[in-house]
C-alpha positions as a LaTeX table, in Angstrom:
\begin{tabular}{lrrr}
\hline
Residue & $x$ (\AA) & $y$ (\AA) & $z$ (\AA) \\
\hline
Met1 & 22.66 & 242.78 & 151.79 \\
Leu2 & 20.09 & 242.02 & 149.09 \\
Val3 & 19.38 & 243.98 & 145.93 \\
His4 & 15.92 & 244.17 & 144.43 \\
Pro5 & 15.98 & 241.91 & 141.35 \\
Gln6 & 14.32 & 244.56 & 139.15 \\
Phe7 & 11.89 & 242.24 & 137.46 \\
Asp8 & 10.69 & 243.06 & 133.98 \\
Pro9 & 7.19 & 244.41 & 134.68 \\
Val10 & 5.96 & 242.76 & 131.47 \\
Ala11 & 5.20 & 239.08 & 132.06 \\
Leu12 & 4.32 & 238.28 & 128.46 \\
Gln13 & 4.59 & 240.20 & 125.19 \\
Ile14 & 2.51 & 239.12 & 122.20 \\
Gly15 & 3.11 & 241.58 & 119.40 \\
Pro16 & 1.86 & 244.98 & 120.55 \\
Val17 & $-0.01$ & 243.43 & 123.48 \\
Ala18 & 1.88 & 243.48 & 126.79 \\
Ile19 & 0.64 & 241.54 & 129.81 \\
His20 & 2.04 & 243.02 & 133.01 \\
Trp21 & 2.75 & 241.13 & 136.19 \\
Tyr22 & 0.71 & 243.66 & 138.13 \\
Gly23 & $-2.32$ & 242.92 & 135.99 \\
Leu24 & $-1.82$ & 239.21 & 136.59 \\
Thr25 & $-1.78$ & 239.75 & 140.35 \\
Tyr26 & $-5.19$ & 241.41 & 140.02 \\
Leu27 & $-6.47$ & 238.35 & 138.15 \\
Val28 & $-5.14$ & 236.15 & 140.94 \\
Ala29 & $-6.88$ & 238.36 & 143.48 \\
Phe30 & $-10.20$ & 238.08 & 141.65 \\
Gly31 & $-9.83$ & 234.32 & 141.29 \\
Leu32 & $-9.11$ & 233.88 & 145.00 \\
Phe33 & $-12.12$ & 235.99 & 145.87 \\
Leu34 & $-14.41$ & 233.84 & 143.71 \\
Trp35 & $-13.06$ & 230.66 & 145.25 \\
Leu36 & $-13.21$ & 231.78 & 148.88 \\
Ala37 & $-16.57$ & 233.55 & 148.64 \\
Ser38 & $-18.03$ & 230.48 & 146.90 \\
Ile39 & $-16.94$ & 228.40 & 149.88 \\
Arg40 & $-18.58$ & 230.84 & 152.27 \\
Val41 & $-21.95$ & 230.93 & 150.48 \\
Gly42 & $-22.04$ & 227.14 & 150.70 \\
Arg43 & $-21.99$ & 227.30 & 154.51 \\
Pro44 & $-24.43$ & 228.61 & 157.11 \\
Pro45 & $-25.79$ & 231.20 & 157.47 \\
Tyr46 & $-25.44$ & 232.08 & 153.77 \\
Ala47 & $-26.44$ & 228.68 & 152.41 \\
Asp48 & $-29.61$ & 228.89 & 154.52 \\
Thr49 & $-30.67$ & 232.27 & 153.14 \\
Gly50 & $-30.48$ & 231.67 & 149.40 \\
Trp51 & $-26.98$ & 232.87 & 148.51 \\
Thr52 & $-25.59$ & 231.32 & 145.30 \\
Arg53 & $-22.40$ & 231.24 & 143.23 \\
Arg54 & $-24.07$ & 233.68 & 140.83 \\
Asp55 & $-24.37$ & 236.18 & 143.69 \\
Val56 & $-20.63$ & 235.84 & 144.28 \\
Glu57 & $-19.89$ & 236.55 & 140.62 \\
Asp58 & $-22.10$ & 239.65 & 140.75 \\
Leu59 & $-20.41$ & 240.77 & 143.95 \\
Leu60 & $-17.04$ & 240.54 & 142.24 \\
Phe61 & $-18.25$ & 242.71 & 139.37 \\
Tyr62 & $-19.59$ & 245.35 & 141.77 \\
Gly63 & $-16.43$ & 245.14 & 143.83 \\
Val64 & $-14.10$ & 245.62 & 140.85 \\
Leu65 & $-15.95$ & 248.80 & 139.89 \\
Gly66 & $-15.77$ & 250.02 & 143.48 \\
Val67 & $-12.03$ & 249.34 & 143.73 \\
Ile68 & $-11.18$ & 251.11 & 140.49 \\
Ile69 & $-13.40$ & 254.16 & 140.95 \\
Gly70 & $-12.89$ & 254.52 & 144.70 \\
Gly71 & $-9.18$ & 253.76 & 144.59 \\
Arg72 & $-8.55$ & 256.40 & 141.96 \\
Leu73 & $-10.72$ & 259.07 & 143.55 \\
Gly74 & $-9.19$ & 258.30 & 146.94 \\
Tyr75 & $-5.70$ & 258.90 & 145.57 \\
Val76 & $-6.82$ & 262.12 & 143.94 \\
Leu77 & $-8.53$ & 263.48 & 147.06 \\
Phe78 & $-6.28$ & 262.13 & 149.82 \\
Tyr79 & $-2.83$ & 262.43 & 148.27 \\
Lys80 & $-2.71$ & 265.00 & 145.44 \\
Pro81 & $-5.82$ & 267.19 & 145.54 \\
Gly82 & $-3.95$ & 270.33 & 144.53 \\
Tyr83 & $-2.30$ & 268.74 & 141.50 \\
Tyr84 & $-5.51$ & 267.23 & 140.17 \\
Ala85 & $-7.45$ & 270.43 & 140.81 \\
Glu86 & $-5.04$ & 272.11 & 138.39 \\
Asn87 & $-4.99$ & 269.14 & 136.00 \\
Pro88 & $-8.49$ & 267.62 & 136.17 \\
Leu89 & $-8.12$ & 265.55 & 133.00 \\
Glu90 & $-5.23$ & 263.69 & 134.66 \\
Ile91 & $-7.77$ & 262.10 & 136.99 \\
Phe92 & $-8.68$ & 259.76 & 134.15 \\
Ala93 & $-5.06$ & 258.84 & 133.35 \\
Val94 & $-5.15$ & 255.69 & 135.48 \\
Trp95 & $-2.41$ & 254.08 & 133.35 \\
Lys96 & 0.04 & 256.49 & 134.96 \\
Gly97 & $-0.63$ & 254.92 & 138.36 \\
Gly98 & $-2.11$ & 256.31 & 141.52 \\
Met99 & $-4.55$ & 254.23 & 143.56 \\
Ala100 & $-5.31$ & 254.45 & 147.28 \\
Phe101 & $-6.49$ & 251.50 & 149.36 \\
His102 & $-8.63$ & 253.62 & 151.68 \\
Gly103 & $-10.40$ & 255.16 & 148.70 \\
Gly104 & $-10.85$ & 251.70 & 147.20 \\
Leu105 & $-12.38$ & 250.55 & 150.46 \\
Leu106 & $-14.91$ & 253.38 & 150.39 \\
Gly107 & $-15.65$ & 252.55 & 146.76 \\
Val108 & $-16.24$ & 248.89 & 147.58 \\
Met109 & $-18.49$ & 249.84 & 150.49 \\
Gly110 & $-20.55$ & 251.98 & 148.15 \\
Ala111 & $-20.72$ & 249.16 & 145.61 \\
Met112 & $-21.78$ & 246.68 & 148.30 \\
Ala113 & $-24.47$ & 249.09 & 149.52 \\
Leu114 & $-25.84$ & 249.25 & 145.96 \\
Phe115 & $-25.74$ & 245.45 & 145.67 \\
Ala116 & $-27.50$ & 245.04 & 149.02 \\
Trp117 & $-30.21$ & 247.54 & 148.06 \\
Gln118 & $-30.84$ & 245.87 & 144.70 \\
Arg119 & $-30.96$ & 242.36 & 146.18 \\
Lys120 & $-32.85$ & 243.39 & 149.32 \\
Arg121 & $-30.06$ & 242.14 & 151.55 \\
Arg122 & $-28.71$ & 243.75 & 154.70 \\
Phe123 & $-25.59$ & 245.78 & 154.00 \\
Leu124 & $-23.66$ & 244.24 & 156.90 \\
Glu125 & $-24.69$ & 240.75 & 155.81 \\
Val126 & $-23.00$ & 241.44 & 152.47 \\
Thr127 & $-19.85$ & 242.94 & 153.99 \\
Asp128 & $-19.57$ & 240.09 & 156.50 \\
Leu129 & $-19.62$ & 237.67 & 153.59 \\
Ile130 & $-16.82$ & 239.31 & 151.65 \\
Ala131 & $-14.58$ & 240.53 & 154.49 \\
Pro132 & $-12.57$ & 237.30 & 155.00 \\
Cys133 & $-12.15$ & 236.97 & 151.23 \\
Val134 & $-10.45$ & 240.34 & 150.74 \\
Pro135 & $-7.01$ & 239.93 & 152.41 \\
Thr136 & $-5.75$ & 237.36 & 149.89 \\
Gly137 & $-6.42$ & 239.92 & 147.17 \\
Leu138 & $-4.47$ & 242.51 & 149.15 \\
Ala139 & $-1.62$ & 240.00 & 149.49 \\
Ser140 & $-1.61$ & 239.45 & 145.75 \\
Gly141 & $-1.48$ & 243.19 & 145.12 \\
Arg142 & 1.53 & 243.58 & 147.43 \\
Ile143 & 3.39 & 240.95 & 145.43 \\
Gly144 & 2.66 & 243.09 & 142.39 \\
Asn145 & 4.12 & 246.11 & 144.20 \\
Phe146 & 7.27 & 244.13 & 145.00 \\
Ile147 & 7.68 & 242.90 & 141.42 \\
Asn148 & 7.32 & 246.49 & 140.19 \\
Gly149 & 9.93 & 247.66 & 142.69 \\
Glu150 & 7.60 & 250.31 & 144.10 \\
Leu151 & 6.47 & 251.43 & 147.55 \\
Trp152 & 9.89 & 250.59 & 148.93 \\
Gly153 & 10.62 & 250.85 & 152.62 \\
Arg154 & 12.45 & 253.24 & 154.85 \\
Ala155 & 16.17 & 252.95 & 155.50 \\
Ala156 & 17.09 & 249.77 & 157.38 \\
Asp157 & 20.06 & 248.67 & 159.43 \\
Pro158 & 22.54 & 247.17 & 156.91 \\
Ser159 & 22.97 & 244.19 & 159.25 \\
Leu160 & 19.30 & 243.24 & 158.78 \\
Pro161 & 19.49 & 239.97 & 156.79 \\
Trp162 & 16.65 & 240.92 & 154.45 \\
Ala163 & 17.53 & 244.61 & 154.04 \\
Met164 & 17.30 & 245.39 & 150.35 \\
Val165 & 18.71 & 248.03 & 148.04 \\
Tyr166 & 16.14 & 249.39 & 145.60 \\
Pro167 & 18.03 & 250.83 & 142.59 \\
Gln168 & 14.69 & 252.35 & 141.53 \\
Ser169 & 14.95 & 254.70 & 144.51 \\
Gly170 & 18.05 & 256.30 & 143.03 \\
Thr171 & 20.14 & 255.43 & 146.10 \\
Asp172 & 22.16 & 252.50 & 147.41 \\
Ile173 & 20.58 & 252.76 & 150.87 \\
Pro174 & 19.49 & 249.39 & 152.29 \\
Arg175 & 15.74 & 249.46 & 152.91 \\
His176 & 12.95 & 247.44 & 154.42 \\
Pro177 & 11.11 & 245.45 & 151.72 \\
Ser178 & 7.86 & 246.90 & 152.99 \\
Pro179 & 5.57 & 245.38 & 150.31 \\
Leu180 & 6.56 & 241.98 & 151.67 \\
Tyr181 & 5.76 & 243.11 & 155.22 \\
Gln182 & 2.33 & 244.20 & 154.04 \\
Phe183 & 1.91 & 240.94 & 152.15 \\
Ala184 & 2.53 & 239.06 & 155.40 \\
Leu185 & 0.51 & 241.31 & 157.75 \\
Glu186 & $-2.51$ & 242.75 & 155.96 \\
Gly187 & $-2.54$ & 239.84 & 153.53 \\
Leu188 & $-1.78$ & 236.41 & 154.94 \\
Leu189 & $-2.05$ & 237.03 & 158.69 \\
Leu190 & $-5.26$ & 239.05 & 158.41 \\
Phe191 & $-6.76$ & 236.37 & 156.14 \\
Val192 & $-6.00$ & 233.56 & 158.61 \\
Leu193 & $-7.38$ & 235.50 & 161.58 \\
Leu194 & $-10.58$ & 236.55 & 159.80 \\
Trp195 & $-11.19$ & 233.16 & 158.20 \\
Val196 & $-10.90$ & 231.39 & 161.55 \\
Tyr197 & $-12.95$ & 234.07 & 163.31 \\
Ala198 & $-15.74$ & 233.93 & 160.72 \\
Arg199 & $-16.08$ & 230.14 & 160.86 \\
Lys200 & $-18.13$ & 230.42 & 164.07 \\
Pro201 & $-21.48$ & 232.22 & 164.29 \\
Arg202 & $-20.99$ & 235.95 & 164.85 \\
Ala203 & $-23.36$ & 238.85 & 165.27 \\
Thr204 & $-24.10$ & 240.54 & 161.96 \\
Gly205 & $-21.46$ & 243.22 & 161.46 \\
Gln206 & $-18.80$ & 241.77 & 163.73 \\
Val207 & $-16.78$ & 240.15 & 160.95 \\
Ser208 & $-16.84$ & 243.44 & 159.06 \\
Gly209 & $-15.76$ & 245.30 & 162.19 \\
Ala210 & $-12.92$ & 242.83 & 162.74 \\
Phe211 & $-11.72$ & 243.40 & 159.17 \\
Leu212 & $-11.72$ & 247.19 & 159.51 \\
Ala213 & $-9.90$ & 247.16 & 162.83 \\
Gly214 & $-7.50$ & 244.37 & 161.84 \\
Tyr215 & $-6.48$ & 245.93 & 158.54 \\
Gly216 & $-6.16$ & 249.33 & 160.15 \\
Val217 & $-3.83$ & 248.03 & 162.87 \\
Phe218 & $-1.64$ & 245.99 & 160.50 \\
Arg219 & $-1.40$ & 248.80 & 157.95 \\
Phe220 & $-0.59$ & 251.31 & 160.70 \\
Ile221 & 2.31 & 249.08 & 161.82 \\
Ala222 & 3.57 & 248.46 & 158.29 \\
Glu223 & 3.63 & 252.20 & 157.58 \\
Tyr224 & 6.49 & 252.58 & 160.09 \\
Phe225 & 8.64 & 250.61 & 157.64 \\
Arg226 & 7.32 & 252.10 & 154.38 \\
Glu227 & 8.88 & 255.20 & 152.87 \\
Pro228 & 6.34 & 258.05 & 152.97 \\
Asp229 & 5.27 & 259.55 & 149.67 \\
Ser230 & 7.94 & 262.06 & 148.67 \\
Phe231 & 5.37 & 264.77 & 147.92 \\
Leu232 & 3.82 & 264.42 & 151.39 \\
Gly233 & 6.47 & 263.16 & 153.78 \\
Leu234 & 5.47 & 262.67 & 157.38 \\
Leu235 & 2.56 & 264.68 & 158.72 \\
Ala236 & 1.54 & 265.68 & 162.25 \\
Leu237 & 2.99 & 263.54 & 165.07 \\
Asn238 & 5.41 & 262.07 & 162.51 \\
Leu239 & 2.67 & 259.87 & 161.10 \\
Ser240 & 2.26 & 259.15 & 157.40 \\
Met241 & $-0.91$ & 259.84 & 155.46 \\
Gly242 & $-1.58$ & 256.10 & 155.44 \\
Gln243 & $-1.41$ & 256.00 & 159.24 \\
Trp244 & $-3.74$ & 258.96 & 159.65 \\
Leu245 & $-6.25$ & 257.29 & 157.33 \\
Cys246 & $-5.99$ & 254.08 & 159.37 \\
Leu247 & $-6.97$ & 255.73 & 162.67 \\
Pro248 & $-10.65$ & 256.37 & 161.79 \\
Met249 & $-10.72$ & 252.93 & 160.19 \\
Ile250 & $-9.61$ & 251.27 & 163.44 \\
Ala251 & $-12.08$ & 253.33 & 165.47 \\
Ala252 & $-14.93$ & 252.50 & 163.09 \\
Gly253 & $-14.05$ & 248.80 & 163.18 \\
Val254 & $-13.98$ & 248.61 & 166.97 \\
Ala255 & $-17.23$ & 250.61 & 167.24 \\
Leu256 & $-18.97$ & 248.41 & 164.65 \\
Trp257 & $-17.81$ & 245.21 & 166.36 \\
Trp258 & $-19.04$ & 246.46 & 169.76 \\
Trp259 & $-22.33$ & 247.83 & 168.42 \\
Ser260 & $-23.09$ & 244.63 & 166.51 \\
Gly261 & $-22.53$ & 242.54 & 169.62 \\
Arg262 & $-24.79$ & 244.80 & 171.68 \\
Gln263 & $-27.52$ & 244.65 & 169.05 \\
Ala264 & $-27.40$ & 240.86 & 168.97 \\
Ala265 & $-27.48$ & 240.66 & 172.75 \\
Ser266 & $-30.48$ & 242.98 & 173.01 \\
Arg267 & $-32.42$ & 240.92 & 170.46 \\
Ser268 & $-31.74$ & 237.70 & 172.35 \\
Thr269 & $-33.09$ & 239.04 & 175.68 \\
\hline
\end{tabular}
């Protein structure tokens, strides 16, 4: 049975300045996005419609703002609305932690809508461009979660070869290393599937729909191995908050994929 190595969260200390591993994983995520999105704008249909590397850099800036603002507000509204209603100034205390992927997704969508409006691009054209470039960033973030020893999994069979004790949990119960499951599913596997899918011409919106549905399905599965938030536990039907938030995401992704295909078919007839 494995024990979480309890990494020092500080990767480098220079005087009073501390560089955390989690911050470095964000830098890796941003770098991967720049690299992958730059590849995509160099290929059809983006290369044929005037997309440039500068557009990618601007997209990253908009996206970072969307992730930070949306992720924080999503955590506040989805997970601890009562607490933050009583302590509104704590909303700004982002250094204490508390970010939600689904809120970050909504924030990024809002940022991409603003970018599309300013550049006179179609919203779904923009989201189709970035969708295959997002999962590697998610994978990087999950490595950060693992290094920090957070978001540990539910209790696992001690005979499971990779079951892991998280001393941070205050118990010696062997657990699923759920950040690594999410790294593999919603990170690497989703990236490979979307990258391959997006290499062929698709109706505008279908790559975005595939991302929404794919992430929703993989996150829903991973949540069965992730310990629910202690202040929420399991909700109706024994589903976690993360799973309930994934259901509309899956439905929206499937609907968008289907609608986009129908729209393309009607235009071609």
